[in-house]
Amino acid sequence: MRIPLRHLVPIVTVVLLATVGGSILGDEIILKKGRMRGVVVRRENGQAVINPYNSRNERMTFGLETVPENQIKKVEPDPTPEWRYLESLLETQPPGEEPSIDSHLKMAALAAELGLPDREARHLGEALVLGADFEAAKARYGAAEAERLRKADPRSNQELRADLDALFALEKGSERKAALARVAVDHGFDRSFEYLERVRRSRGEARGRQDDRLLRLRSREEKGVYTLFVPASYDPERSWPLVLGLHGGGPDGKDGKDVVGSGRSAMNFYAQGAARAGYIVVCPDAVQAPWNARPNDSFVMTVLEEVQLSYNIDLNRVYLTGHSMGGFGAWHFGSKYPHLFAVVAPMAGGGFRGLGPFEKTMTPVYLHHGADDPVVGVQGDRQAAEAMRRAEHDFIYTELPDSGHGFPPEIAAEMWRMFHVRRLAVAPKRAEKGKFSIELAALSSFDQPWSKDEETYWGRPGEGLDDDRKSLLERLRLGGAVGREAADRLIAQEEPKSLLSIAGKLVAADKEGLDVRREAARILGATALPEAAKPLLGCLRKPEPDLVPAVAAALEKVGDAKTVKGMNRVFQALSADFDGRLTGKRMRYSDWARSLDAHAALARLVRALGPQDAAGALESSARHLLLEGWEVDRSDRAGLDPDIPLGRCAAAFITALRACESESARECAAAILARHGKLGPVRDLGEDS
């Protein structure tokens, strides 16, 4: 039997989190009269305490049932062969280690016992590749096929490993393609050129935690950032499980278009568990709150696709979770795209609209809510759990009596454990409709066809992206990560006068996205030409707070002191914008942070170039912003601390005012210091010498 090499990548890396014991699956409880589904949590005083929601957490009290022990004939674990197989992986794979030869042989024997011949064959093949020399495997394959498998895998064939490393090092795509043809002949290696090009590209991707990563794919249409975690052990030559985590929060800003919450805050829930378990995690920032707002749909799907193009993801092991507003989002996206996710795990949220989509695609659900949640009531998730219980759906619902609106470590451990033993149920040809069945084999995202969008944002296989001026300018206008890369290359390749002509009109073009205009400002700053001040000042005629910091940083690099004279009206316009965001004396956090950061950037600029010509406007803005009493939202739960932007702004103004010649400006600086001296950035300044 000939097994393609692509099926012999390491099958699964499963880590048992020791904080949770026992089977993850609900049991069949056979009574003398009737039957029950659930788990026996404990036995006491002749009674069996049963959780019908499949949670083994002994602190859960909601919905527990008791049955006299003498009425229970037997308790049987779920008999489904696939689940018994997957659960056994938890017992044969030590935490944090790659599967050993011995564990593969044990799993091969179990797969044979369970009637799973494909899994048996893969484990035997893995054992052979890793160095096993036992007759049962050779008898299963035949000596010639066993030798072919070893020869065609770089883990067992060091000559192939060296040839592949040499192939990846080649600069020209045509040379890599020719090298692959030789490798295929010499070693029987059967990976596609497109697959290897993605592996090569992914070798250069960062590991670890990456906050606020700019979107690359379709960045002209989709604007936003995401936070990513990639284990240090990431190897692009095998596929990895992926978790999509949605943050909590809500709408913000006077117009309600901003968002409280971020991918950064969400990642704090997942990074530690992902590092232990060997998962990649992506947490996008919502474009608009809540998550079911229309702009989020295409953005989230694009982020998911980008990660699957950048990193080798097992498409049968993509999981969806979210907390609070993100819990609502998990219900929303899970119901809309259940065919994409191996488990959907809403936490402390709501929004369940029916079990139909999950039943149709056999999508398991892990659900947690605190009984005493003061933010989102528990009733909606209780109703969801009850619907799943009645339908005997594959689910776990854990409700703790005292977890509030939190996400306790024991819940995280239970969630990760469920992820470990669930795989996507796949329809024919991976279509949304059709008869679904559990797919146990890994399915690499690098095996997917090379799309037109991938060609636009990464280049054709073996060719990459062109670096001529025209191509770079086109990519600059795409924005996002590809626009930033284009700006870097333009700065490195072009003369200052050329950069001025490229970016001068772009920086003030309202039709372009803010990300494009920020990069244009950076390009102008890199010229260090006095002529660059004019277009930069031009885009400040109607200053946009989100753009001001980039323009101010560019003007500082240009270093033309005459630009300070133009700052008077910019300060005035920004102050007017600040007032427009107020409701009485109150301001929403996002408006506050945005406005103060813009003012701070201007203060740093005039300090660097000499503040005398803007001293009056500087002092007026400082007194208005920093010495009047404003009320701003604060939330430890949502990570909203208005003192952080306030401290940055106060420190910038104090430094600029101290550099002014007027006694009034210096008195203003002293007043700000007296009022805000406990804030970190201000405290670090010390007294004016």
PDB file of N, CA and C in Angstrom, residues 1 117-118 120-121 124 135-142:
ATOM      1  N   MET A   1       0.852  -1.200   0.000  1.00  0.00           N
ATOM      2  CA  MET A   1       0.000   0.000   0.000  1.00  0.00           C
ATOM      3  C   MET A   1       0.880   1.239   0.000  1.00  0.00           C
ATOM      4  N   PRO A 117      -8.291   1.530  10.056  1.00  0.00           N
ATOM      5  CA  PRO A 117      -7.091   1.099   9.327  1.00  0.00           C
ATOM      6  C   PRO A 117      -6.230   2.246   8.827  1.00  0.00           C
ATOM      7  N   ASP A 118      -6.838   3.377   8.428  1.00  0.00           N
ATOM      8  CA  ASP A 118      -6.021   4.493   7.949  1.00  0.00           C
ATOM      9  C   ASP A 118      -5.146   5.050   9.059  1.00  0.00           C
ATOM     10  N   GLU A 120      -4.166   3.384  11.713  1.00  0.00           N
ATOM     11  CA  GLU A 120      -3.153   2.367  11.999  1.00  0.00           C
ATOM     12  C   GLU A 120      -1.984   2.501  11.030  1.00  0.00           C
ATOM     13  N   ALA A 121      -2.315   2.656   9.738  1.00  0.00           N
ATOM     14  CA  ALA A 121      -1.267   2.753   8.726  1.00  0.00           C
ATOM     15  C   ALA A 121      -0.392   3.979   8.953  1.00  0.00           C
ATOM     16  N   LEU A 124       1.944   3.376  11.933  1.00  0.00           N
ATOM     17  CA  LEU A 124       3.026   2.458  11.566  1.00  0.00           C
ATOM     18  C   LEU A 124       4.039   3.169  10.669  1.00  0.00           C
ATOM     19  N   GLU A 135       8.850  -6.074  12.541  1.00  0.00           N
ATOM     20  CA  GLU A 135       8.364  -6.832  11.404  1.00  0.00           C
ATOM     21  C   GLU A 135       6.902  -6.565  11.073  1.00  0.00           C
ATOM     22  N   ALA A 136       6.098  -6.209  12.105  1.00  0.00           N
ATOM     23  CA  ALA A 136       4.675  -5.993  11.834  1.00  0.00           C
ATOM     24  C   ALA A 136       4.472  -4.847  10.856  1.00  0.00           C
ATOM     25  N   ALA A 137       5.243  -3.782  11.038  1.00  0.00           N
ATOM     26  CA  ALA A 137       5.107  -2.638  10.132  1.00  0.00           C
ATOM     27  C   ALA A 137       5.583  -3.006   8.738  1.00  0.00           C
ATOM     28  N   LYS A 138       6.694  -3.711   8.662  1.00  0.00           N
ATOM     29  CA  LYS A 138       7.193  -4.110   7.348  1.00  0.00           C
ATOM     30  C   LYS A 138       6.209  -5.046   6.654  1.00  0.00           C
ATOM     31  N   ALA A 139       5.599  -5.913   7.454  1.00  0.00           N
ATOM     32  CA  ALA A 139       4.617  -6.823   6.868  1.00  0.00           C
ATOM     33  C   ALA A 139       3.404  -6.048   6.364  1.00  0.00           C
ATOM     34  N   ARG A 140       3.059  -4.981   7.064  1.00  0.00           N
ATOM     35  CA  ARG A 140       1.893  -4.170   6.677  1.00  0.00           C
ATOM     36  C   ARG A 140       2.158  -3.460   5.357  1.00  0.00           C
ATOM     37  N   TYR A 141       3.376  -2.965   5.178  1.00  0.00           N
ATOM     38  CA  TYR A 141       3.711  -2.190   3.988  1.00  0.00           C
ATOM     39  C   TYR A 141       4.417  -3.006   2.917  1.00  0.00           C
ATOM     40  N   GLY A 142       5.200  -3.963   3.348  1.00  0.00           N
ATOM     41  CA  GLY A 142       6.154  -4.609   2.461  1.00  0.00           C
ATOM     42  C   GLY A 142       7.495  -3.917   2.615  1.00  0.00           C
TER      43      GLY A 142
END
